[in-house]
């Protein structure tokens, strides 16, 4: 249901009302009543994997996947270690709607896309929290006679009896929703930060640690990159940076701020009695047994000390191929390149383009006990289990260059150099790749084609670069349209040309369908939610190798790359625009059309 027009959505809403399965009359035969005292607890914890064999079978039966293609899909899912549903949706093999409907049919009920049909907080709270979370079920719609609920496991033992008991006399309809969407809705059970602050303050127990705890827990759930504490005259405003944009998360009475400041200072080993100058420190926070490193910076302002916390995604839970946004062709290219025995793989892009995240995700794919993987980084942004990670430390002269020299002596299989900034590191990196190591690094260049001449400008011999470079990946991040408030509009090619010269190269139809998010409460009225990367990947083919040895310009490199079918950043992004995943304006903000 990716490209939902408003009319289509209205139809779907109507469908939802009329087609759901009625569970009021007969309870299903295979449901069991939970033992005494365990009501509300999901006895058979639902495992996403359980549904996969059934899903595959049904999709083949419906003709949505060809039998001969199934082997490839199974192979990819194992190789990239992602779940089947995520893979099918992210690679546009089967739509989310088709997957949802197929599973729903298996359960004998209707499918509801919770990304589009989000219930209000009031409606969600119709069900007690323990029932909702225990059975993974939420109320979508309720009136005096009817109640519509959705779950990712309609066969959950005891669920239907529980609902009948809670809503006695009402007509109950049970629908199916995908687990990931359900998780997003269940987050609503968290009360607003301010309510939780007040409760903590009233109880007067450990005010500072508990308030900090609540803030950081929320930040993790919401994928926040930075937390700001901004003291004002009477209150302290807490802001979260999500997808690169700051939002107010809550406010706190100022009288409790000093305790919080002191707590943060003690934990990050700063001076408590220092109020007049800026200080930096770090803490390690343990969430769900996974450590998260947080860098803290404190700056004095006229209203008090302002604190900024940067969450370094200490665990690497978000590092998977699905989140990276590679299309099928690029996924294949990259998978081939990272499994070569030696050579250099370079990612480029401006600061904040996600290039480090991509490298870590690739590294994570290669991480296994038989391989020695060593990194030199500044700072260590993600901790990966089983990888030897070294932090650059200028004070003890452990620079990228020194670190890399030491690493090579230790003879690892795979090396990651956080960044190549100077000639010495560049030459050392090329040497490491030449002597049988697979080396990953980031490099500051505008696009993939300009990275190659820049390496040569840094003093790397063209013939050495030609024989060591495997691939250059350029990337940018685009914000994704919030699916819940996505709208479609039509624009003529003539009108489009005013903003995008050569529009006819990219769009063949005279009337073009484009999308935008009109903004809603759930996306803070921005129309966007989440980000994904767009890519340009140049691999060093035999032709490219010959060209690099001639000390080429970036234009010459791009010409050869283009003739070999490489898509530019803009073209890769255009696929996301046409699929309604992002807007044309957003793409033009981050990438040039190169025509
Ligand atoms: Zn929205």
Coordinates of C-alpha atoms and ligand atoms in Angstrom, one line a residue:
X1 CA 0.0 0.0 0.0
X2 CA 3.0 2.2 -0.7
X3 CA 1.5 4.6 -3.2
X4 CA -1.8 5.3 -1.5
X5 CA -3.9 8.0 -3.0
X6 CA -6.5 9.7 -0.8
X7 CA -9.4 8.1 -2.7
X8 CA -7.8 4.7 -2.5
X9 CA -7.3 5.2 1.2
X10 CA -10.9 6.1 1.7
X11 CA -11.9 2.9 -0.1
X12 CA -9.5 0.9 2.1
X13 CA -11.0 2.4 5.2
X14 CA -14.4 1.4 4.0
X15 CA -13.2 -2.1 3.4
X16 CA -11.7 -2.3 6.8
X17 CA -15.1 -1.7 8.3
X18 CA -16.9 -4.3 6.2
X19 CA -14.6 -7.2 5.8
X20 CA -13.1 -8.1 9.2
X21 CA -13.6 -11.4 10.8
X22 CA -16.3 -11.7 13.4
X23 CA -15.1 -13.4 16.5
X24 CA -18.0 -12.7 18.7
X25 CA -20.1 -15.7 17.8
X26 CA -17.6 -18.6 17.7
X27 CA -14.3 -19.0 19.4
X28 CA -11.7 -20.7 17.2
X29 CA -11.2 -24.4 17.9
X30 CA -7.5 -24.3 18.5
X31 CA -7.4 -21.6 21.2
X32 CA -6.4 -22.6 24.7
X33 CA -7.2 -20.8 27.9
X34 CA -4.1 -19.7 29.7
X35 CA -3.3 -21.2 33.1
X36 CA -4.5 -19.3 36.2
X37 CA -2.6 -16.1 36.9
X38 CA -1.1 -15.8 33.4
X39 CA -3.8 -13.7 31.8
X40 CA -2.4 -11.0 29.6
X41 CA 0.9 -12.8 28.9
X42 CA 1.5 -14.1 25.5
X43 CA 2.3 -17.7 26.2
X44 CA 3.6 -18.5 22.8
X45 CA 5.8 -15.6 22.1
X46 CA 5.2 -14.8 18.4
X47 CA 8.3 -15.4 16.3
X48 CA 8.4 -13.5 13.0
X49 CA 10.2 -16.5 11.5
X50 CA 7.3 -18.9 12.2
X51 CA 5.2 -17.3 9.5
X52 CA 7.9 -17.4 6.8
X53 CA 7.3 -21.0 5.4
X54 CA 3.6 -20.3 5.2
X55 CA 4.1 -16.9 3.6
X56 CA 6.5 -18.3 1.0
X57 CA 4.1 -21.1 0.1
X58 CA 1.1 -18.7 -0.2
X59 CA 3.0 -16.1 -2.2
X60 CA 4.0 -18.8 -4.7
X61 CA 0.5 -20.2 -4.8
X62 CA -0.9 -16.7 -5.5
X63 CA 1.6 -16.2 -8.3
X64 CA 3.2 -13.3 -6.5
X65 CA 6.6 -15.0 -6.5
X66 CA 7.7 -17.4 -9.2
X67 CA 8.8 -20.8 -7.9
X68 CA 12.2 -20.6 -9.7
X69 CA 12.8 -17.2 -8.1
X70 CA 12.2 -18.6 -4.5
X71 CA 15.7 -20.1 -4.3
X72 CA 17.3 -16.7 -5.0
X73 CA 15.2 -15.1 -2.4
X74 CA 16.0 -17.7 0.2
X75 CA 19.7 -17.4 -0.7
X76 CA 19.6 -13.6 -0.3
X77 CA 17.7 -13.7 3.0
X78 CA 20.4 -16.0 4.4
X79 CA 23.3 -14.1 2.9
X80 CA 22.2 -10.7 4.2
X81 CA 20.8 -12.1 7.4
X82 CA 17.5 -10.2 7.2
X83 CA 14.0 -11.5 7.7
X84 CA 12.0 -12.5 4.7
X85 CA 9.3 -9.8 5.0
X86 CA 11.8 -7.0 5.3
X87 CA 13.7 -8.3 2.3
X88 CA 10.6 -8.7 0.1
X89 CA 9.3 -5.2 0.9
X90 CA 12.6 -3.4 0.7
X91 CA 13.5 -4.9 -2.7
X92 CA 10.0 -4.2 -4.1
X93 CA 9.5 -7.9 -4.8
X94 CA 6.1 -8.1 -3.2
X95 CA 4.2 -5.1 -1.8
X96 CA 3.6 -4.7 1.9
X97 CA -0.1 -4.9 1.2
X98 CA 0.2 -8.3 -0.6
X99 CA 2.3 -9.7 2.3
X100 CA -0.1 -8.4 4.9
X101 CA -3.1 -9.8 3.1
X102 CA -1.5 -13.1 2.5
X103 CA -0.7 -13.6 6.1
X104 CA -4.1 -12.3 7.2
X105 CA -5.8 -14.9 4.8
X106 CA -3.8 -17.6 6.5
X107 CA -5.2 -16.5 9.9
X108 CA -8.7 -16.1 8.3
X109 CA -9.0 -12.4 8.9
X110 CA -8.6 -9.1 7.2
X111 CA -5.3 -7.2 6.9
X112 CA -5.0 -3.6 8.3
X113 CA -1.9 -1.5 7.4
X114 CA -1.2 0.3 10.7
X115 CA 1.1 2.8 8.9
X116 CA -2.0 4.1 7.1
X117 CA -4.8 3.4 9.6
X118 CA -3.2 4.6 12.8
X119 CA -5.5 4.6 15.8
X120 CA -5.7 7.7 18.0
X121 CA -4.1 7.4 21.5
X122 CA -7.5 7.6 23.1
X123 CA -8.8 4.6 21.1
X124 CA -5.6 2.6 21.8
X125 CA -6.1 3.1 25.6
X126 CA -9.5 1.3 25.4
X127 CA -7.4 -1.8 26.1
X128 CA -5.4 -2.0 29.4
X129 CA -1.7 -1.8 28.8
X130 CA -0.9 -5.3 30.0
X131 CA -3.4 -6.9 27.7
X132 CA -2.3 -4.8 24.7
X133 CA 1.4 -5.5 25.2
X134 CA 1.0 -9.1 26.5
X135 CA -1.1 -10.2 23.6
X136 CA 0.3 -7.7 21.1
X137 CA -3.2 -6.4 20.2
X138 CA -4.5 -2.8 19.8
X139 CA -7.9 -1.3 19.4
X140 CA -8.5 0.4 16.1
X141 CA -12.0 1.6 16.4
X142 CA -14.7 1.3 19.1
X143 CA -18.3 2.5 19.6
X144 CA -21.2 1.3 21.8
X145 CA -21.8 -1.9 19.9
X146 CA -18.7 -2.6 17.9
X147 CA -15.0 -3.0 18.6
X148 CA -12.3 -3.5 16.0
X149 CA -8.9 -4.8 17.2
X150 CA -5.8 -5.8 15.3
X151 CA -2.9 -8.1 16.2
X152 CA 0.1 -9.8 14.6
X153 CA -1.0 -13.2 16.1
X154 CA -4.7 -13.7 15.9
X155 CA -4.2 -17.3 17.1
X156 CA -2.6 -16.2 20.3
X157 CA -3.9 -18.6 23.0
X158 CA -6.5 -17.0 25.1
X159 CA -6.7 -13.7 23.2
X160 CA -10.2 -14.1 21.8
X161 CA -11.6 -15.3 25.1
X162 CA -10.0 -12.3 26.8
X163 CA -11.5 -9.9 24.3
X164 CA -14.9 -11.4 24.7
X165 CA -14.6 -11.1 28.5
X166 CA -13.5 -7.5 28.3
X167 CA -16.0 -6.4 25.7
X168 CA -18.9 -8.5 26.7
X169 CA -22.0 -7.9 24.7
X170 CA -20.1 -6.0 21.9
X171 CA -19.5 -7.2 18.4
X172 CA -15.7 -7.9 18.2
X173 CA -13.8 -7.9 14.9
X174 CA -10.3 -9.2 14.8
X175 CA -7.8 -8.2 12.1
X176 CA -4.2 -8.8 11.3
X177 CA -1.3 -6.3 11.1
X178 CA 2.4 -6.7 10.5
X179 CA 4.6 -7.0 13.6
X180 CA 6.8 -4.1 12.8
X181 CA 3.9 -1.7 12.5
X182 CA 2.3 -3.0 15.6
X183 CA 5.5 -2.3 17.5
X184 CA 5.3 1.3 16.5
X185 CA 1.7 1.6 17.8
X186 CA 2.5 -0.2 21.1
X187 CA 5.0 2.6 21.8
X188 CA 2.0 4.9 22.5
X189 CA 1.6 3.2 25.9
X190 CA 4.6 5.2 27.1
X191 CA 3.1 8.1 29.0
X192 CA 4.4 11.6 28.0
X193 CA 7.8 12.5 29.5
X194 CA 6.3 15.3 31.5
X195 CA 3.8 13.0 33.2
X196 CA 6.6 10.6 34.1
X197 CA 8.8 13.5 35.4
X198 CA 5.9 14.7 37.7
X199 CA 5.5 11.2 39.1
X200 CA 9.2 10.9 39.8
X201 CA 9.3 14.3 41.4
X202 CA 6.2 13.5 43.6
X203 CA 7.8 10.3 44.8
X204 CA 10.9 12.3 45.6
X205 CA 13.1 9.2 45.4
X206 CA 16.1 9.4 43.1
X207 CA 14.9 12.3 41.0
X208 CA 17.9 13.0 38.9
X209 CA 18.9 9.4 37.9
X210 CA 15.3 8.5 37.2
X211 CA 14.5 11.5 35.0
X212 CA 17.7 11.0 33.1
X213 CA 16.8 7.4 32.7
X214 CA 13.4 8.2 31.2
X215 CA 14.8 10.7 28.8
X216 CA 17.5 8.3 27.5
X217 CA 15.1 5.4 27.2
X218 CA 12.7 7.5 25.1
X219 CA 15.6 8.8 23.0
X220 CA 16.6 5.2 22.2
X221 CA 13.0 4.2 21.3
X222 CA 12.7 7.2 19.0
X223 CA 16.1 6.8 17.3
X224 CA 17.2 10.1 18.7
X225 CA 20.8 11.2 17.7
X226 CA 21.1 14.2 20.1
X227 CA 19.5 15.3 23.4
X228 CA 19.6 18.9 24.3
X229 CA 18.9 20.4 27.8
X230 CA 18.3 24.1 27.3
X231 CA 17.9 26.1 30.5
X232 CA 15.5 29.1 30.2
X233 CA 14.3 31.5 32.9
X234 CA 12.0 29.1 34.8
X235 CA 12.1 25.8 32.9
X236 CA 14.5 23.6 31.1
X237 CA 13.5 22.6 27.6
X238 CA 14.5 19.1 26.5
X239 CA 14.8 18.7 22.8
X240 CA 15.4 15.5 20.7
X241 CA 17.1 15.5 17.3
X242 CA 15.4 13.0 15.1
X243 CA 16.2 12.5 11.4
X244 CA 18.5 15.6 11.6
X245 CA 15.8 17.9 12.9
X246 CA 15.3 19.2 16.5
X247 CA 11.9 18.7 18.3
X248 CA 10.8 19.7 21.7
X249 CA 10.4 16.5 23.8
X250 CA 9.4 18.0 27.2
X251 CA 10.0 20.6 29.8
X252 CA 11.3 20.3 33.3
X253 CA 10.9 22.7 36.3
X254 CA 14.2 24.4 36.7
X255 CA 14.7 23.7 40.4
X256 CA 15.5 20.1 39.6
X257 CA 18.1 20.9 36.9
X258 CA 21.1 21.3 39.2
X259 CA 20.7 17.7 40.5
X260 CA 20.5 16.5 36.9
X261 CA 23.5 18.5 35.9
X262 CA 25.5 17.2 38.8
X263 CA 24.5 13.7 38.1
X264 CA 25.6 14.0 34.4
X265 CA 28.9 15.7 35.5
X266 CA 29.7 13.0 38.0
X267 CA 29.0 10.2 35.6
X268 CA 31.1 11.7 32.8
X269 CA 33.9 12.7 35.2
X270 CA 33.5 16.4 34.8
X271 CA 34.1 19.0 37.5
X272 CA 30.9 19.7 39.5
X273 CA 32.1 23.0 40.8
X274 CA 32.8 24.4 37.4
X275 CA 30.0 26.5 36.0
X276 CA 31.8 29.1 34.0
X277 CA 33.5 27.2 31.2
X278 CA 32.7 24.5 28.8
X279 CA 33.4 20.8 29.6
X280 CA 33.3 17.6 27.6
X281 CA 32.9 14.0 28.8
X282 CA 31.3 10.7 28.0
X283 CA 29.2 8.1 29.8
X284 CA 28.2 4.6 28.9
X285 CA 24.6 3.8 29.4
X286 CA 23.3 0.2 29.5
X287 CA 19.9 -0.3 27.8
X288 CA 18.5 -3.8 27.5
X289 CA 22.0 -5.2 28.3
X290 CA 23.5 -3.3 25.3
X291 CA 25.9 -0.5 26.0
X292 CA 25.3 2.9 24.4
X293 CA 28.1 5.4 24.5
X294 CA 27.0 9.0 25.0
X295 CA 29.3 12.0 24.5
X296 CA 28.4 15.0 26.7
X297 CA 29.2 18.6 26.2
X298 CA 28.3 21.4 28.6
X299 CA 28.4 25.1 27.7
X300 CA 27.6 27.9 30.1
X301 CA 24.8 30.3 28.8
X302 CA 23.2 33.3 30.6
X303 CA 20.3 31.1 31.8
X304 CA 22.5 28.3 33.0
X305 CA 24.6 25.4 31.7
X306 CA 23.3 24.0 28.4
X307 CA 23.9 20.3 27.9
X308 CA 24.1 18.4 24.6
X309 CA 24.2 14.6 24.6
X310 CA 25.2 12.7 21.5
X311 CA 24.1 9.1 21.4
X312 CA 26.7 7.0 19.6
X313 CA 24.7 4.0 18.5
X314 CA 26.8 1.8 20.8
X315 CA 25.0 -1.3 19.7
X316 CA 24.7 -1.9 16.0
X317 CA 21.0 -2.9 16.0
X318 CA 20.2 -0.6 13.1
X319 CA 23.0 -1.8 11.0
X320 CA 21.5 -4.1 8.4
X321 CA 21.1 -4.1 4.7
X322 CA 17.4 -3.3 4.9
X323 CA 18.0 0.0 6.5
X324 CA 20.7 1.0 4.0
X325 CA 18.3 1.4 1.1
X326 CA 20.4 -0.4 -1.6
X327 CA 18.4 -1.4 -4.7
X328 CA 18.7 -5.0 -6.0
X329 CA 21.5 -4.2 -8.5
X330 CA 23.6 -2.3 -6.0
X331 CA 23.0 -4.9 -3.3
X332 CA 24.4 -7.5 -5.7
X333 CA 27.4 -5.3 -6.7
X334 CA 28.3 -4.6 -3.1
X335 CA 27.9 -8.2 -1.9
X336 CA 30.3 -9.2 -4.6
X337 CA 32.8 -6.5 -3.8
X338 CA 33.0 -7.1 -0.1
X339 CA 33.6 -10.8 -0.6
X340 CA 36.7 -10.2 -2.7
X341 CA 39.9 -11.3 -0.8
X342 CA 41.7 -7.9 -1.0
X343 CA 41.5 -4.4 -2.2
X344 CA 40.0 -1.1 -1.2
X345 CA 36.3 -0.2 -0.8
X346 CA 35.8 3.5 -0.3
X347 CA 32.6 5.4 0.7
X348 CA 32.4 9.1 0.0
X349 CA 30.0 11.9 0.8
X350 CA 29.7 15.0 3.0
X351 CA 29.5 14.9 6.8
X352 CA 26.2 13.4 7.8
X353 CA 25.6 11.5 4.6
X354 CA 25.6 8.1 6.4
X355 CA 28.9 6.9 4.8
X356 CA 30.3 5.5 8.1
X357 CA 27.0 3.7 8.8
X358 CA 27.2 2.0 5.5
X359 CA 30.8 0.8 6.1
X360 CA 29.9 -0.6 9.5
X361 CA 26.9 -2.5 8.1
X362 CA 29.2 -4.0 5.4
X363 CA 31.7 -4.9 8.0
X364 CA 29.1 -6.5 10.1
X365 CA 28.2 -8.8 7.2
X366 CA 31.8 -10.0 7.1
X367 CA 32.2 -10.4 10.8
X368 CA 32.8 -14.0 11.7
X369 CA 35.1 -15.8 14.2
X370 CA 37.5 -17.1 11.5
X371 CA 38.3 -13.6 10.3
X372 CA 40.5 -11.0 12.0
X373 CA 38.8 -7.6 11.7
X374 CA 40.6 -4.5 13.0
X375 CA 39.6 -0.9 12.8
X376 CA 41.2 2.5 13.6
X377 CA 38.5 5.1 14.1
X378 CA 37.9 8.6 15.4
X379 CA 35.6 8.3 17.3
X380 CA 34.5 4.6 17.6
X381 CA 30.9 5.2 16.6
X382 CA 29.5 1.7 16.8
X383 CA 30.8 -1.2 18.8
X384 CA 30.7 -4.5 16.9
X385 CA 31.1 -7.7 18.8
X386 CA 34.2 -9.6 17.8
X387 CA 35.9 -6.7 16.0
X388 CA 39.1 -5.1 17.4
X389 CA 38.4 -1.4 17.4
X390 CA 41.1 1.1 18.1
X391 CA 40.4 4.7 19.0
X392 CA 42.5 7.5 17.5
X393 CA 44.2 9.3 20.3
X394 CA 46.2 12.4 19.4
X395 CA 47.5 12.8 23.0
X396 CA 49.4 9.5 22.8
X397 CA 50.3 10.0 19.1
X398 CA 47.9 7.2 18.0
X399 CA 46.9 8.8 14.7
X400 CA 45.3 7.2 11.7
X401 CA 48.7 6.8 10.2
X402 CA 50.4 5.3 13.3
X403 CA 47.3 3.1 14.0
X404 CA 47.3 1.8 10.5
X405 CA 51.0 0.9 10.6
X406 CA 50.5 -1.0 13.8
X407 CA 47.4 -2.8 12.5
X408 CA 49.2 -4.0 9.3
X409 CA 51.9 -5.5 11.5
X410 CA 49.3 -7.5 13.3
X411 CA 48.2 -9.1 10.0
X412 CA 44.4 -8.8 10.1
X413 CA 42.3 -10.0 7.2
X414 CA 40.1 -6.9 7.1
X415 CA 40.9 -3.4 8.1
X416 CA 38.7 -0.3 8.5
X417 CA 40.3 3.1 8.5
X418 CA 37.8 5.6 9.8
X419 CA 38.8 8.3 7.3
X420 CA 41.6 9.1 4.9
X421 CA 42.6 12.7 5.3
X422 CA 46.2 12.9 4.2
X423 CA 48.8 11.6 1.8
X424 CA 50.6 9.4 4.3
X425 CA 47.4 7.5 5.3
X426 CA 46.3 7.2 1.7
X427 CA 49.6 5.6 0.7
X428 CA 49.6 3.3 3.7
X429 CA 46.0 2.2 2.9
X430 CA 46.9 1.4 -0.7
X431 CA 49.9 -0.5 0.5
X432 CA 47.8 -2.5 2.9
X433 CA 45.3 -3.4 0.1
X434 CA 48.2 -4.3 -2.1
X435 CA 49.6 -6.8 0.4
X436 CA 46.5 -8.9 0.6
X437 CA 44.2 -7.0 3.0
X438 CA 40.6 -6.0 2.4
X439 CA 40.4 -2.4 3.4
X440 CA 37.4 -0.2 4.0
X441 CA 37.6 3.6 4.4
X442 CA 35.7 6.8 4.0
X443 CA 37.0 9.7 1.9
X444 CA 35.8 13.3 1.5
X445 CA 34.6 13.7 -2.1
X446 CA 31.5 15.0 -3.8
X447 CA 30.7 11.9 -5.8
X448 CA 32.2 8.5 -6.8
X449 CA 33.9 9.8 -9.9
X450 CA 35.7 12.7 -8.2
X451 CA 37.1 10.4 -5.5
X452 CA 39.5 8.7 -7.9
X453 CA 41.4 11.8 -9.2
X454 CA 41.4 13.1 -5.6
X455 CA 43.3 9.9 -4.5
X456 CA 45.8 10.5 -7.3
X457 CA 46.1 14.2 -6.2
X458 CA 47.0 13.0 -2.8
X459 CA 50.1 11.3 -4.2
X460 CA 48.9 7.8 -4.8
X461 CA 50.4 6.4 -8.0
X462 CA 47.7 5.8 -10.6
X463 CA 48.9 2.2 -11.4
X464 CA 48.8 1.4 -7.6
X465 CA 45.3 2.8 -7.3
X466 CA 44.1 0.9 -10.4
X467 CA 45.3 -2.4 -9.0
X468 CA 44.0 -1.9 -5.4
X469 CA 40.7 0.0 -5.7
X470 CA 37.7 -2.3 -5.8
X471 CA 34.8 0.1 -5.6
X472 CA 33.8 3.7 -4.6
X473 CA 30.4 4.2 -3.1
X474 CA 29.0 7.8 -3.0
X475 CA 26.0 8.4 -0.9
X476 CA 23.5 11.0 0.5
X477 CA 20.6 10.7 2.9
X478 CA 17.1 11.6 1.9
X479 CA 14.2 12.1 4.2
X480 CA 11.3 9.6 3.5
X481 CA 7.7 10.7 3.1
X482 CA 5.6 9.8 6.1
X483 CA 3.4 7.0 4.6
X484 CA 0.4 8.0 6.9
X485 CA 0.1 11.4 5.4
X486 CA 1.4 10.8 1.8
X487 CA -0.5 12.6 -1.0
X488 CA -0.2 12.2 -4.7
X489 CA -0.2 15.0 -7.2
X490 CA 0.2 15.3 -10.9
X491 CA 2.5 17.8 -12.7
X492 CA 3.1 18.3 -16.4
X493 CA 6.5 17.8 -17.9
X494 CA 6.5 21.5 -18.9
X495 CA 5.9 22.7 -15.4
X496 CA 8.5 20.3 -14.1
X497 CA 11.1 21.7 -16.5
X498 CA 11.0 25.1 -14.6
X499 CA 12.5 23.4 -11.6
X500 CA 14.3 20.5 -13.2
X501 CA 16.0 21.2 -16.6
X502 CA 16.1 18.1 -18.8
X503 CA 13.2 16.7 -16.9
X504 CA 12.3 14.8 -20.1
X505 CA 15.5 12.7 -19.6
X506 CA 14.1 11.4 -16.3
X507 CA 10.4 11.3 -17.0
X508 CA 8.9 9.8 -20.1
X509 CA 5.2 10.6 -19.5
X510 CA 3.6 14.1 -20.3
X511 CA 1.8 14.0 -16.9
X512 CA 3.9 12.9 -14.0
X513 CA 2.6 11.5 -10.7
X514 CA 4.6 12.7 -7.7
X515 CA 4.1 12.5 -3.9
X516 CA 4.6 14.5 -0.8
X517 CA 3.6 14.3 2.9
X518 CA 1.0 16.8 3.8
X519 CA 2.1 16.6 7.5
X520 CA 0.3 15.2 10.5
X521 CA 0.7 14.9 14.2
X522 CA 2.6 11.7 14.0
X523 CA 5.3 13.3 11.8
X524 CA 5.4 16.6 13.7
X525 CA 3.7 18.2 10.6
X526 CA 6.9 17.8 8.6
X527 CA 5.5 15.2 6.1
X528 CA 8.7 13.1 6.6
X529 CA 9.6 10.2 8.8
X530 CA 12.9 8.4 8.7
X531 CA 15.7 8.6 6.2
X532 CA 17.3 6.3 3.7
X533 CA 20.4 6.5 1.6
X534 CA 20.8 7.0 -2.2
X535 CA 23.9 5.6 -3.9
X536 CA 26.2 5.8 -6.8
X537 CA 28.6 2.9 -7.0
X538 CA 31.6 2.8 -9.3
X539 CA 33.3 -0.6 -9.5
X540 CA 36.8 -0.9 -10.9
X541 CA 36.2 -3.0 -14.0
X542 CA 39.0 -3.9 -16.5
X543 CA 38.0 -0.8 -18.5
X544 CA 38.0 1.4 -15.5
X545 CA 41.4 0.0 -14.5
X546 CA 42.9 1.0 -17.8
X547 CA 41.5 4.4 -17.5
X548 CA 42.7 5.1 -14.0
X549 CA 46.3 4.3 -15.1
X550 CA 46.0 7.3 -17.5
X551 CA 45.4 9.7 -14.6
X552 CA 41.9 10.6 -15.8
X553 CA 39.6 13.5 -15.0
X554 CA 36.4 12.9 -13.0
X555 CA 34.4 13.5 -16.3
X556 CA 36.3 10.7 -18.1
X557 CA 35.6 8.4 -15.2
X558 CA 32.0 9.2 -15.1
X559 CA 31.7 8.6 -18.9
X560 CA 33.1 5.1 -18.6
X561 CA 31.0 4.3 -15.5
X562 CA 27.9 5.6 -17.3
X563 CA 28.6 3.4 -20.3
X564 CA 28.9 0.4 -18.0
X565 CA 25.4 1.1 -16.6
X566 CA 26.2 2.9 -13.3
X567 CA 23.3 5.0 -11.9
X568 CA 24.1 8.4 -10.6
X569 CA 23.0 9.5 -7.1
X570 CA 20.2 11.5 -8.7
X571 CA 19.0 8.5 -10.8
X572 CA 19.0 6.2 -7.8
X573 CA 17.1 8.8 -5.8
X574 CA 14.6 9.2 -8.7
X575 CA 13.5 5.6 -8.2
X576 CA 12.6 6.5 -4.6
X577 CA 10.8 9.6 -5.9
X578 CA 8.8 7.6 -8.4
X579 CA 7.9 5.0 -5.8
X580 CA 6.5 7.7 -3.5
X581 CA 9.2 7.1 -0.9
X582 CA 10.6 10.7 -1.0
X583 CA 9.9 14.0 -2.7
X584 CA 11.6 15.4 -5.8
X585 CA 12.5 18.6 -3.8
X586 CA 14.2 16.5 -1.2
X587 CA 16.2 14.6 -3.8
X588 CA 17.2 17.9 -5.5
X589 CA 18.3 19.3 -2.1
X590 CA 20.9 16.5 -1.8
X591 CA 21.9 15.5 -5.3
X592 CA 22.5 17.2 -8.7
X593 CA 21.0 15.8 -11.9
X594 CA 24.4 15.7 -13.7
X595 CA 22.8 16.3 -17.2
Ligands
LIG1 ZN1 2.7 12.6 8.7

